[in-house]
Amino acid sequence: MFKQNNMEVFPIIVPASNKLKSYNFFLVKHGNSLTLIDTGLNTDDCWNSLQRTLKNHDFTLTDITRILLTHHHLDHIGLVNRIVSTHSIPVYAHPYAILVLKRDKEYTKMRIEFFRKLYKEMGCGEIGDKQVVNLSNPIILGEDKKIHCEIQEITNNQLFGFDILEIPGHAPDQVSFYGKECKWLFAGDLLIENIPSNAFIEPDYDGIRTKSLVQQKQSLEKCSSLNVELVFSGHGMIIENPVDLLKERIKEIDEKANKYISIIKSGISTASGIAQLRYKEKYEKQFFNIMSEIIGYLDYLELQGEINKEMEKGIWHYYCN
């Protein structure tokens, strides 16, 4: 438990057998309210951990006042339906998240076409086509993960005693909840102690590609300027005195960008070619993550004026300036 001023935080830490180390979500007592920030995966482990944490601090499920979501990914929204079907409380998320969470049919259709066109233009060929129809892929929004309750849009800069900061990059809808008095930040997946967070390529509301890595760097810089003392991360350790780690993650982006400049200088000009050279056999196995990284860095380098691109036979080719 963490306690300061009028805020108490009860972390729910569910171990993971992967590099994320754990799935974290948080009960926050603030005045007379009990807020749940994120809800983990839809698993018995997460459900039982929530129940155990409530019980250990003399709460029950019916004491929870509301749910706030940092972003739409499955490991942050998993228990929403299970909680709300038992205890009807409001759920809040960024407006961008709602189309995904509600599995809006027009948005889902647009999203599939977005990735089909994107992977074609990035030179991914048949492997890209195969990814677009792979039902286990993040591109396909399965109806079984749909949120059934009404979702309230987070549109203000403040909500329930928190400052709301938009921190896109990992997801276009990611927001953080900042307890200014405590200097405590609930940052979703912006900052993870043991690994850099992925900046995933996604379409926005209008089907325009997000410059995810550019956004990620801006979000890290935004949070770095706050002099936060504690980051409640979506995975792994709760991060004390995170300013140095925020600066390290910003520095890592430029260091990795230099590696991509070197690859382009060697004569490899397509995103898929760069991905295959850098990641070899992982390219197809971790396609979505890897192509998000490559495209993110190409967008970043283009914005920095380091590279330019030309369309040749329907495929983007990148060249150093």
mmCIF file of C-alpha atoms in Angstrom:
data_model
loop_
_atom_site.group_PDB
_atom_site.id
_atom_site.type_symbol
_atom_site.label_atom_id
_atom_site.label_comp_id
_atom_site.label_asym_id
_atom_site.label_seq_id
_atom_site.Cartn_x
_atom_site.Cartn_y
_atom_site.Cartn_z
ATOM 1 C CA MET A 1 0.000 0.000 0.000
ATOM 2 C CA PHE A 2 1.112 3.564 -0.748
ATOM 3 C CA LYS A 3 -0.315 6.456 1.246
ATOM 4 C CA GLN A 4 0.253 10.187 0.949
ATOM 5 C CA ASN A 5 -1.947 13.207 1.634
ATOM 6 C CA ASN A 6 -5.521 12.121 0.920
ATOM 7 C CA MET A 7 -4.641 9.259 -1.448
ATOM 8 C CA GLU A 8 -4.076 5.556 -0.805
ATOM 9 C CA VAL A 9 -3.044 3.134 -3.553
ATOM 10 C CA PHE A 10 -3.476 -0.630 -3.327
ATOM 11 C CA PRO A 11 -1.568 -2.242 -6.225
ATOM 12 C CA ILE A 12 -2.849 -5.484 -7.736
ATOM 13 C CA ILE A 13 0.215 -7.247 -9.141
ATOM 14 C CA VAL A 14 -0.431 -10.457 -11.103
ATOM 15 C CA PRO A 15 2.770 -12.321 -12.115
ATOM 16 C CA ALA A 16 3.362 -12.945 -15.837
ATOM 17 C CA SER A 17 5.610 -15.605 -17.347
ATOM 18 C CA ASN A 18 6.899 -13.237 -20.047
ATOM 19 C CA LYS A 19 9.139 -10.190 -20.306
ATOM 20 C CA LEU A 20 6.372 -7.938 -18.960
ATOM 21 C CA LYS A 21 6.918 -9.638 -15.555
ATOM 22 C CA SER A 22 3.416 -8.794 -14.295
ATOM 23 C CA TYR A 23 0.024 -7.309 -15.097
ATOM 24 C CA ASN A 24 -0.655 -4.379 -12.782
ATOM 25 C CA PHE A 25 -3.828 -2.508 -11.948
ATOM 26 C CA PHE A 26 -4.639 -0.262 -9.043
ATOM 27 C CA LEU A 27 -7.275 0.468 -6.433
ATOM 28 C CA VAL A 28 -7.088 4.126 -5.420
ATOM 29 C CA LYS A 29 -8.884 5.447 -2.336
ATOM 30 C CA HIS A 30 -9.282 9.191 -2.664
ATOM 31 C CA GLY A 31 -11.590 10.846 -0.155
ATOM 32 C CA ASN A 32 -14.747 8.764 -0.021
ATOM 33 C CA SER A 33 -14.302 7.125 -3.424
ATOM 34 C CA LEU A 34 -12.569 3.908 -4.459
ATOM 35 C CA THR A 35 -11.389 4.034 -8.079
ATOM 36 C CA LEU A 36 -10.068 1.074 -10.068
ATOM 37 C CA ILE A 37 -7.453 2.151 -12.628
ATOM 38 C CA ASP A 38 -7.315 -0.535 -15.346
ATOM 39 C CA THR A 39 -8.546 -4.089 -14.796
ATOM 40 C CA GLY A 40 -5.839 -6.506 -15.954
ATOM 41 C CA LEU A 41 -6.588 -9.516 -18.145
ATOM 42 C CA ASN A 42 -9.857 -11.427 -18.240
ATOM 43 C CA THR A 43 -8.402 -14.342 -16.246
ATOM 44 C CA ASP A 44 -9.149 -16.021 -12.940
ATOM 45 C CA ASP A 45 -5.686 -14.970 -11.724
ATOM 46 C CA CYS A 46 -6.551 -11.288 -12.204
ATOM 47 C CA TRP A 47 -10.077 -11.714 -10.809
ATOM 48 C CA ASN A 48 -8.856 -13.571 -7.709
ATOM 49 C CA SER A 49 -6.065 -11.026 -7.146
ATOM 50 C CA LEU A 50 -8.601 -8.207 -7.277
ATOM 51 C CA GLN A 51 -10.882 -9.980 -4.795
ATOM 52 C CA ARG A 52 -7.960 -10.769 -2.482
ATOM 53 C CA THR A 53 -6.697 -7.163 -2.503
ATOM 54 C CA LEU A 54 -10.191 -5.860 -1.762
ATOM 55 C CA LYS A 55 -10.618 -8.294 1.123
ATOM 56 C CA ASN A 56 -7.157 -7.601 2.597
ATOM 57 C CA HIS A 57 -8.062 -3.927 2.936
ATOM 58 C CA ASP A 58 -11.643 -4.459 4.182
ATOM 59 C CA PHE A 59 -13.308 -3.616 0.874
ATOM 60 C CA THR A 60 -15.731 -5.541 -1.300
ATOM 61 C CA LEU A 61 -16.403 -5.257 -5.030
ATOM 62 C CA THR A 62 -19.434 -3.049 -4.310
ATOM 63 C CA ASP A 63 -17.161 -0.437 -2.705
ATOM 64 C CA ILE A 64 -15.585 0.362 -6.100
ATOM 65 C CA THR A 65 -16.977 3.688 -7.319
ATOM 66 C CA ARG A 66 -15.731 3.742 -10.920
ATOM 67 C CA ILE A 67 -13.258 2.293 -13.433
ATOM 68 C CA LEU A 68 -10.723 4.476 -15.280
ATOM 69 C CA LEU A 69 -8.931 2.954 -18.283
ATOM 70 C CA THR A 70 -5.486 4.102 -19.411
ATOM 71 C CA HIS A 71 -5.905 2.547 -22.896
ATOM 72 C CA HIS A 72 -7.783 -0.109 -24.840
ATOM 73 C CA HIS A 73 -5.332 -3.044 -24.806
ATOM 74 C CA LEU A 74 -6.688 -6.382 -23.595
ATOM 75 C CA ASP A 75 -4.401 -6.612 -20.563
ATOM 76 C CA HIS A 76 -5.852 -3.358 -19.220
ATOM 77 C CA ILE A 77 -9.579 -3.832 -19.864
ATOM 78 C CA GLY A 78 -9.974 -7.572 -19.255
ATOM 79 C CA LEU A 79 -12.198 -7.606 -16.158
ATOM 80 C CA VAL A 80 -14.466 -4.695 -17.108
ATOM 81 C CA ASN A 81 -17.416 -6.845 -18.245
ATOM 82 C CA ARG A 82 -17.054 -9.206 -15.279
ATOM 83 C CA ILE A 83 -16.992 -6.352 -12.746
ATOM 84 C CA VAL A 84 -19.773 -4.273 -14.281
ATOM 85 C CA SER A 85 -22.106 -7.269 -14.750
ATOM 86 C CA THR A 86 -21.877 -7.810 -10.985
ATOM 87 C CA HIS A 87 -21.607 -4.196 -9.821
ATOM 88 C CA SER A 88 -22.915 -1.546 -12.239
ATOM 89 C CA ILE A 89 -20.479 1.391 -12.085
ATOM 90 C CA PRO A 90 -19.345 3.953 -14.679
ATOM 91 C CA VAL A 91 -16.350 3.205 -16.909
ATOM 92 C CA TYR A 92 -14.220 6.032 -18.340
ATOM 93 C CA ALA A 93 -11.826 6.010 -21.316
ATOM 94 C CA HIS A 94 -10.363 8.330 -23.960
ATOM 95 C CA PRO A 95 -12.781 8.934 -26.878
ATOM 96 C CA TYR A 96 -10.431 7.105 -29.300
ATOM 97 C CA ALA A 97 -10.666 3.968 -27.148
ATOM 98 C CA ILE A 98 -14.428 3.708 -27.358
ATOM 99 C CA LEU A 99 -14.615 2.727 -31.038
ATOM 100 C CA VAL A 100 -12.208 -0.129 -30.310
ATOM 101 C CA LEU A 101 -13.761 -1.216 -27.010
ATOM 102 C CA LYS A 102 -17.286 -1.252 -28.476
ATOM 103 C CA ARG A 103 -16.050 -3.032 -31.636
ATOM 104 C CA ASP A 104 -17.635 -0.396 -33.855
ATOM 105 C CA LYS A 105 -18.228 -2.161 -37.174
ATOM 106 C CA GLU A 106 -17.266 0.748 -39.435
ATOM 107 C CA TYR A 107 -14.101 1.402 -37.457
ATOM 108 C CA THR A 108 -13.149 -2.297 -37.497
ATOM 109 C CA LYS A 109 -13.676 -2.472 -41.275
ATOM 110 C CA MET A 110 -11.608 0.695 -41.793
ATOM 111 C CA ARG A 111 -8.861 -0.673 -39.533
ATOM 112 C CA ILE A 112 -8.467 -3.890 -41.551
ATOM 113 C CA GLU A 113 -8.259 -1.949 -44.823
ATOM 114 C CA PHE A 114 -5.795 0.473 -43.225
ATOM 115 C CA PHE A 115 -3.373 -2.349 -42.372
ATOM 116 C CA ARG A 116 -3.856 -4.120 -45.713
ATOM 117 C CA LYS A 117 -2.842 -0.931 -47.562
ATOM 118 C CA LEU A 118 -0.069 -0.080 -45.104
ATOM 119 C CA TYR A 119 1.643 -3.465 -45.293
ATOM 120 C CA LYS A 120 1.387 -3.463 -49.092
ATOM 121 C CA GLU A 121 3.038 -0.030 -49.272
ATOM 122 C CA MET A 122 5.757 -1.171 -46.854
ATOM 123 C CA GLY A 123 6.695 -4.028 -49.187
ATOM 124 C CA CYS A 124 5.445 -6.855 -46.961
ATOM 125 C CA GLY A 125 3.758 -8.747 -49.818
ATOM 126 C CA GLU A 126 2.078 -12.073 -49.009
ATOM 127 C CA ILE A 127 3.267 -12.061 -45.396
ATOM 128 C CA GLY A 128 1.469 -8.747 -44.860
ATOM 129 C CA ASP A 129 -1.712 -10.076 -46.494
ATOM 130 C CA LYS A 130 -1.576 -13.149 -44.259
ATOM 131 C CA GLN A 131 -1.238 -10.995 -41.136
ATOM 132 C CA VAL A 132 -4.306 -8.968 -42.023
ATOM 133 C CA VAL A 133 -6.565 -12.039 -42.055
ATOM 134 C CA ASN A 134 -4.960 -13.718 -39.016
ATOM 135 C CA LEU A 135 -7.707 -13.691 -36.377
ATOM 136 C CA SER A 136 -5.243 -13.855 -33.481
ATOM 137 C CA ASN A 137 -3.580 -10.663 -34.704
ATOM 138 C CA PRO A 138 -4.156 -7.287 -32.961
ATOM 139 C CA ILE A 139 -5.461 -5.961 -36.278
ATOM 140 C CA ILE A 140 -8.629 -8.042 -35.926
ATOM 141 C CA LEU A 141 -10.876 -6.871 -33.109
ATOM 142 C CA GLY A 142 -12.627 -10.018 -31.869
ATOM 143 C CA GLU A 143 -16.251 -9.616 -30.807
ATOM 144 C CA ASP A 144 -15.575 -11.798 -27.745
ATOM 145 C CA LYS A 145 -13.483 -8.970 -26.227
ATOM 146 C CA LYS A 146 -16.165 -6.314 -26.740
ATOM 147 C CA ILE A 147 -17.081 -4.127 -23.738
ATOM 148 C CA HIS A 148 -20.827 -4.342 -23.198
ATOM 149 C CA CYS A 149 -21.464 -1.463 -20.806
ATOM 150 C CA GLU A 150 -21.668 2.217 -21.691
ATOM 151 C CA ILE A 151 -18.285 3.980 -21.655
ATOM 152 C CA GLN A 152 -17.974 7.611 -20.594
ATOM 153 C CA GLU A 153 -15.589 9.773 -22.632
ATOM 154 C CA ILE A 154 -12.672 11.393 -20.820
ATOM 155 C CA THR A 155 -12.695 14.865 -22.328
ATOM 156 C CA ASN A 156 -11.634 17.182 -19.493
ATOM 157 C CA ASN A 157 -8.169 17.985 -18.167
ATOM 158 C CA GLN A 158 -9.219 16.962 -14.684
ATOM 159 C CA LEU A 159 -11.302 14.069 -13.395
ATOM 160 C CA PHE A 160 -11.968 12.822 -9.854
ATOM 161 C CA GLY A 161 -8.967 14.615 -8.373
ATOM 162 C CA PHE A 162 -6.566 13.596 -11.151
ATOM 163 C CA ASP A 163 -4.964 15.723 -13.845
ATOM 164 C CA ILE A 164 -5.562 13.929 -17.161
ATOM 165 C CA LEU A 165 -2.547 13.827 -19.471
ATOM 166 C CA GLU A 166 -2.795 12.462 -22.991
ATOM 167 C CA ILE A 167 0.275 10.258 -23.544
ATOM 168 C CA PRO A 168 -0.171 8.576 -26.951
ATOM 169 C CA GLY A 169 2.508 6.431 -28.561
ATOM 170 C CA HIS A 170 2.013 2.954 -27.149
ATOM 171 C CA ALA A 171 -1.653 3.453 -28.070
ATOM 172 C CA PRO A 172 -3.350 6.499 -29.634
ATOM 173 C CA ASP A 173 -5.891 6.569 -26.789
ATOM 174 C CA GLN A 174 -3.450 6.228 -23.870
ATOM 175 C CA VAL A 175 -3.979 8.650 -20.998
ATOM 176 C CA SER A 176 -2.346 8.963 -17.597
ATOM 177 C CA PHE A 177 -3.870 9.977 -14.295
ATOM 178 C CA TYR A 178 -1.684 12.345 -12.293
ATOM 179 C CA GLY A 179 -2.106 12.961 -8.574
ATOM 180 C CA LYS A 180 -0.393 16.347 -8.525
ATOM 181 C CA GLU A 181 -0.263 16.692 -4.727
ATOM 182 C CA CYS A 182 1.571 13.375 -4.352
ATOM 183 C CA LYS A 183 3.472 13.583 -7.669
ATOM 184 C CA TRP A 184 2.136 10.107 -8.435
ATOM 185 C CA LEU A 185 1.467 9.118 -12.059
ATOM 186 C CA PHE A 186 -0.675 6.203 -13.250
ATOM 187 C CA ALA A 187 0.934 5.927 -16.670
ATOM 188 C CA GLY A 188 -0.446 2.786 -18.314
ATOM 189 C CA ASP A 189 2.336 1.358 -20.486
ATOM 190 C CA LEU A 190 4.245 4.570 -21.195
ATOM 191 C CA LEU A 191 7.088 3.585 -18.865
ATOM 192 C CA ILE A 192 8.052 0.026 -17.909
ATOM 193 C CA GLU A 193 11.010 -0.465 -15.599
ATOM 194 C CA ASN A 194 12.748 -3.402 -17.288
ATOM 195 C CA ILE A 195 11.995 -2.869 -21.016
ATOM 196 C CA PRO A 196 11.141 -0.010 -23.399
ATOM 197 C CA SER A 197 7.424 0.173 -24.176
ATOM 198 C CA ASN A 198 6.349 -0.622 -27.762
ATOM 199 C CA ALA A 199 5.000 2.263 -29.827
ATOM 200 C CA PHE A 200 2.335 0.525 -31.905
ATOM 201 C CA ILE A 201 1.206 1.750 -35.310
ATOM 202 C CA GLU A 202 -2.551 2.357 -35.347
ATOM 203 C CA PRO A 203 -5.049 4.354 -37.398
ATOM 204 C CA ASP A 204 -6.718 7.308 -35.699
ATOM 205 C CA TYR A 205 -10.456 8.081 -35.867
ATOM 206 C CA ASP A 206 -10.130 9.131 -39.521
ATOM 207 C CA GLY A 207 -7.910 6.239 -40.625
ATOM 208 C CA ILE A 208 -4.748 8.393 -40.643
ATOM 209 C CA ARG A 209 -1.614 6.619 -39.445
ATOM 210 C CA THR A 210 -0.431 7.780 -36.049
ATOM 211 C CA LYS A 211 3.231 8.799 -35.845
ATOM 212 C CA SER A 212 3.482 6.506 -32.851
ATOM 213 C CA LEU A 213 7.184 6.807 -32.042
ATOM 214 C CA VAL A 214 7.100 10.586 -32.411
ATOM 215 C CA GLN A 215 4.145 10.610 -30.023
ATOM 216 C CA GLN A 216 5.917 8.218 -27.644
ATOM 217 C CA LYS A 217 8.931 10.517 -27.366
ATOM 218 C CA GLN A 218 6.719 13.567 -26.828
ATOM 219 C CA SER A 219 4.780 11.709 -24.107
ATOM 220 C CA LEU A 220 7.999 10.693 -22.335
ATOM 221 C CA GLU A 221 9.193 14.318 -22.489
ATOM 222 C CA LYS A 222 5.852 15.574 -21.155
ATOM 223 C CA CYS A 223 6.024 13.261 -18.123
ATOM 224 C CA SER A 224 9.723 13.977 -17.595
ATOM 225 C CA SER A 225 8.917 17.678 -17.174
ATOM 226 C CA LEU A 226 6.547 16.942 -14.268
ATOM 227 C CA ASN A 227 9.280 15.713 -11.881
ATOM 228 C CA VAL A 228 7.103 12.750 -10.960
ATOM 229 C CA GLU A 229 8.187 10.857 -7.840
ATOM 230 C CA LEU A 230 6.335 7.583 -8.435
ATOM 231 C CA VAL A 231 5.049 5.912 -11.609
ATOM 232 C CA PHE A 232 2.455 3.193 -11.216
ATOM 233 C CA SER A 233 3.296 1.192 -14.339
ATOM 234 C CA GLY A 234 1.056 -1.296 -16.140
ATOM 235 C CA HIS A 235 3.767 -3.960 -15.876
ATOM 236 C CA GLY A 236 6.687 -4.862 -13.659
ATOM 237 C CA MET A 237 7.981 -2.684 -10.847
ATOM 238 C CA ILE A 238 6.356 0.437 -9.485
ATOM 239 C CA ILE A 239 8.985 3.003 -10.452
ATOM 240 C CA GLU A 240 10.422 5.304 -7.790
ATOM 241 C CA ASN A 241 12.106 8.550 -8.842
ATOM 242 C CA PRO A 242 11.387 7.805 -12.522
ATOM 243 C CA VAL A 243 12.875 10.975 -14.060
ATOM 244 C CA ASP A 244 16.215 9.288 -14.881
ATOM 245 C CA LEU A 245 14.443 6.326 -16.509
ATOM 246 C CA LEU A 246 12.237 8.675 -18.553
ATOM 247 C CA LYS A 247 15.362 10.454 -19.821
ATOM 248 C CA GLU A 248 17.028 7.102 -20.573
ATOM 249 C CA ARG A 249 14.044 5.957 -22.666
ATOM 250 C CA ILE A 250 14.159 9.241 -24.625
ATOM 251 C CA LYS A 251 17.904 8.783 -25.262
ATOM 252 C CA GLU A 252 17.355 5.164 -26.384
ATOM 253 C CA ILE A 253 15.039 6.336 -29.165
ATOM 254 C CA ASP A 254 17.758 8.437 -30.793
ATOM 255 C CA GLU A 255 20.372 5.711 -30.316
ATOM 256 C CA LYS A 256 18.176 3.159 -32.080
ATOM 257 C CA ALA A 257 17.295 5.686 -34.803
ATOM 258 C CA ASN A 258 21.007 5.867 -35.696
ATOM 259 C CA LYS A 259 21.037 2.094 -36.268
ATOM 260 C CA TYR A 260 18.212 2.444 -38.791
ATOM 261 C CA ILE A 261 20.082 5.221 -40.607
ATOM 262 C CA SER A 262 23.022 2.826 -40.984
ATOM 263 C CA ILE A 263 20.781 0.103 -42.439
ATOM 264 C CA ILE A 264 19.256 2.519 -44.981
ATOM 265 C CA LYS A 265 22.729 3.760 -45.922
ATOM 266 C CA SER A 266 23.703 0.140 -46.658
ATOM 267 C CA GLY A 267 21.142 0.159 -49.493
ATOM 268 C CA ILE A 268 18.076 -1.507 -47.954
ATOM 269 C CA SER A 269 15.221 0.840 -48.740
ATOM 270 C CA THR A 270 11.883 -0.813 -47.818
ATOM 271 C CA ALA A 271 10.389 -1.198 -44.349
ATOM 272 C CA SER A 272 9.962 -4.953 -44.821
ATOM 273 C CA GLY A 273 13.561 -5.300 -46.011
ATOM 274 C CA ILE A 274 14.836 -3.418 -42.968
ATOM 275 C CA ALA A 275 12.643 -5.542 -40.681
ATOM 276 C CA GLN A 276 13.883 -8.816 -42.157
ATOM 277 C CA LEU A 277 17.528 -7.780 -41.942
ATOM 278 C CA ARG A 278 17.221 -6.603 -38.343
ATOM 279 C CA TYR A 279 14.946 -9.301 -36.929
ATOM 280 C CA LYS A 280 15.466 -12.294 -39.258
ATOM 281 C CA GLU A 281 13.307 -15.272 -38.151
ATOM 282 C CA LYS A 282 11.395 -13.121 -35.637
ATOM 283 C CA TYR A 283 10.037 -11.012 -38.513
ATOM 284 C CA GLU A 284 7.046 -13.228 -39.244
ATOM 285 C CA LYS A 285 6.496 -14.460 -35.674
ATOM 286 C CA GLN A 286 6.320 -10.962 -34.150
ATOM 287 C CA PHE A 287 5.170 -9.184 -37.294
ATOM 288 C CA PHE A 288 2.820 -6.562 -35.793
ATOM 289 C CA ASN A 289 5.305 -5.464 -33.114
ATOM 290 C CA ILE A 290 8.291 -5.418 -35.477
ATOM 291 C CA MET A 291 6.565 -3.562 -38.310
ATOM 292 C CA SER A 292 5.240 -1.022 -35.780
ATOM 293 C CA GLU A 293 8.800 -0.394 -34.640
ATOM 294 C CA ILE A 294 10.259 -0.099 -38.138
ATOM 295 C CA ILE A 295 7.511 2.167 -39.483
ATOM 296 C CA GLY A 296 7.634 4.244 -36.284
ATOM 297 C CA TYR A 297 11.364 4.852 -36.714
ATOM 298 C CA LEU A 298 11.014 5.620 -40.428
ATOM 299 C CA ASP A 299 8.333 8.206 -39.616
ATOM 300 C CA TYR A 300 10.557 9.629 -36.879
ATOM 301 C CA LEU A 301 13.642 9.875 -39.103
ATOM 302 C CA GLU A 302 11.616 11.442 -41.914
ATOM 303 C CA LEU A 303 10.281 14.075 -39.516
ATOM 304 C CA GLN A 304 13.841 14.744 -38.299
ATOM 305 C CA GLY A 305 14.885 15.376 -41.925
ATOM 306 C CA GLU A 306 17.338 12.456 -41.888
ATOM 307 C CA ILE A 307 15.569 10.476 -44.634
ATOM 308 C CA ASN A 308 13.029 10.928 -47.429
ATOM 309 C CA LYS A 309 10.785 8.488 -49.243
ATOM 310 C CA GLU A 310 9.663 7.815 -52.805
ATOM 311 C CA MET A 311 6.809 5.616 -54.028
ATOM 312 C CA GLU A 312 7.991 3.058 -56.598
ATOM 313 C CA LYS A 313 5.459 0.579 -58.031
ATOM 314 C CA GLY A 314 3.180 1.048 -55.044
ATOM 315 C CA ILE A 315 5.899 0.537 -52.424
ATOM 316 C CA TRP A 316 7.604 3.210 -50.313
ATOM 317 C CA HIS A 317 11.404 3.298 -50.586
ATOM 318 C CA TYR A 318 13.437 5.241 -48.029
ATOM 319 C CA TYR A 319 16.730 7.034 -48.712
ATOM 320 C CA CYS A 320 19.105 9.027 -46.539
ATOM 321 C CA ASN A 321 19.354 12.771 -47.187
#
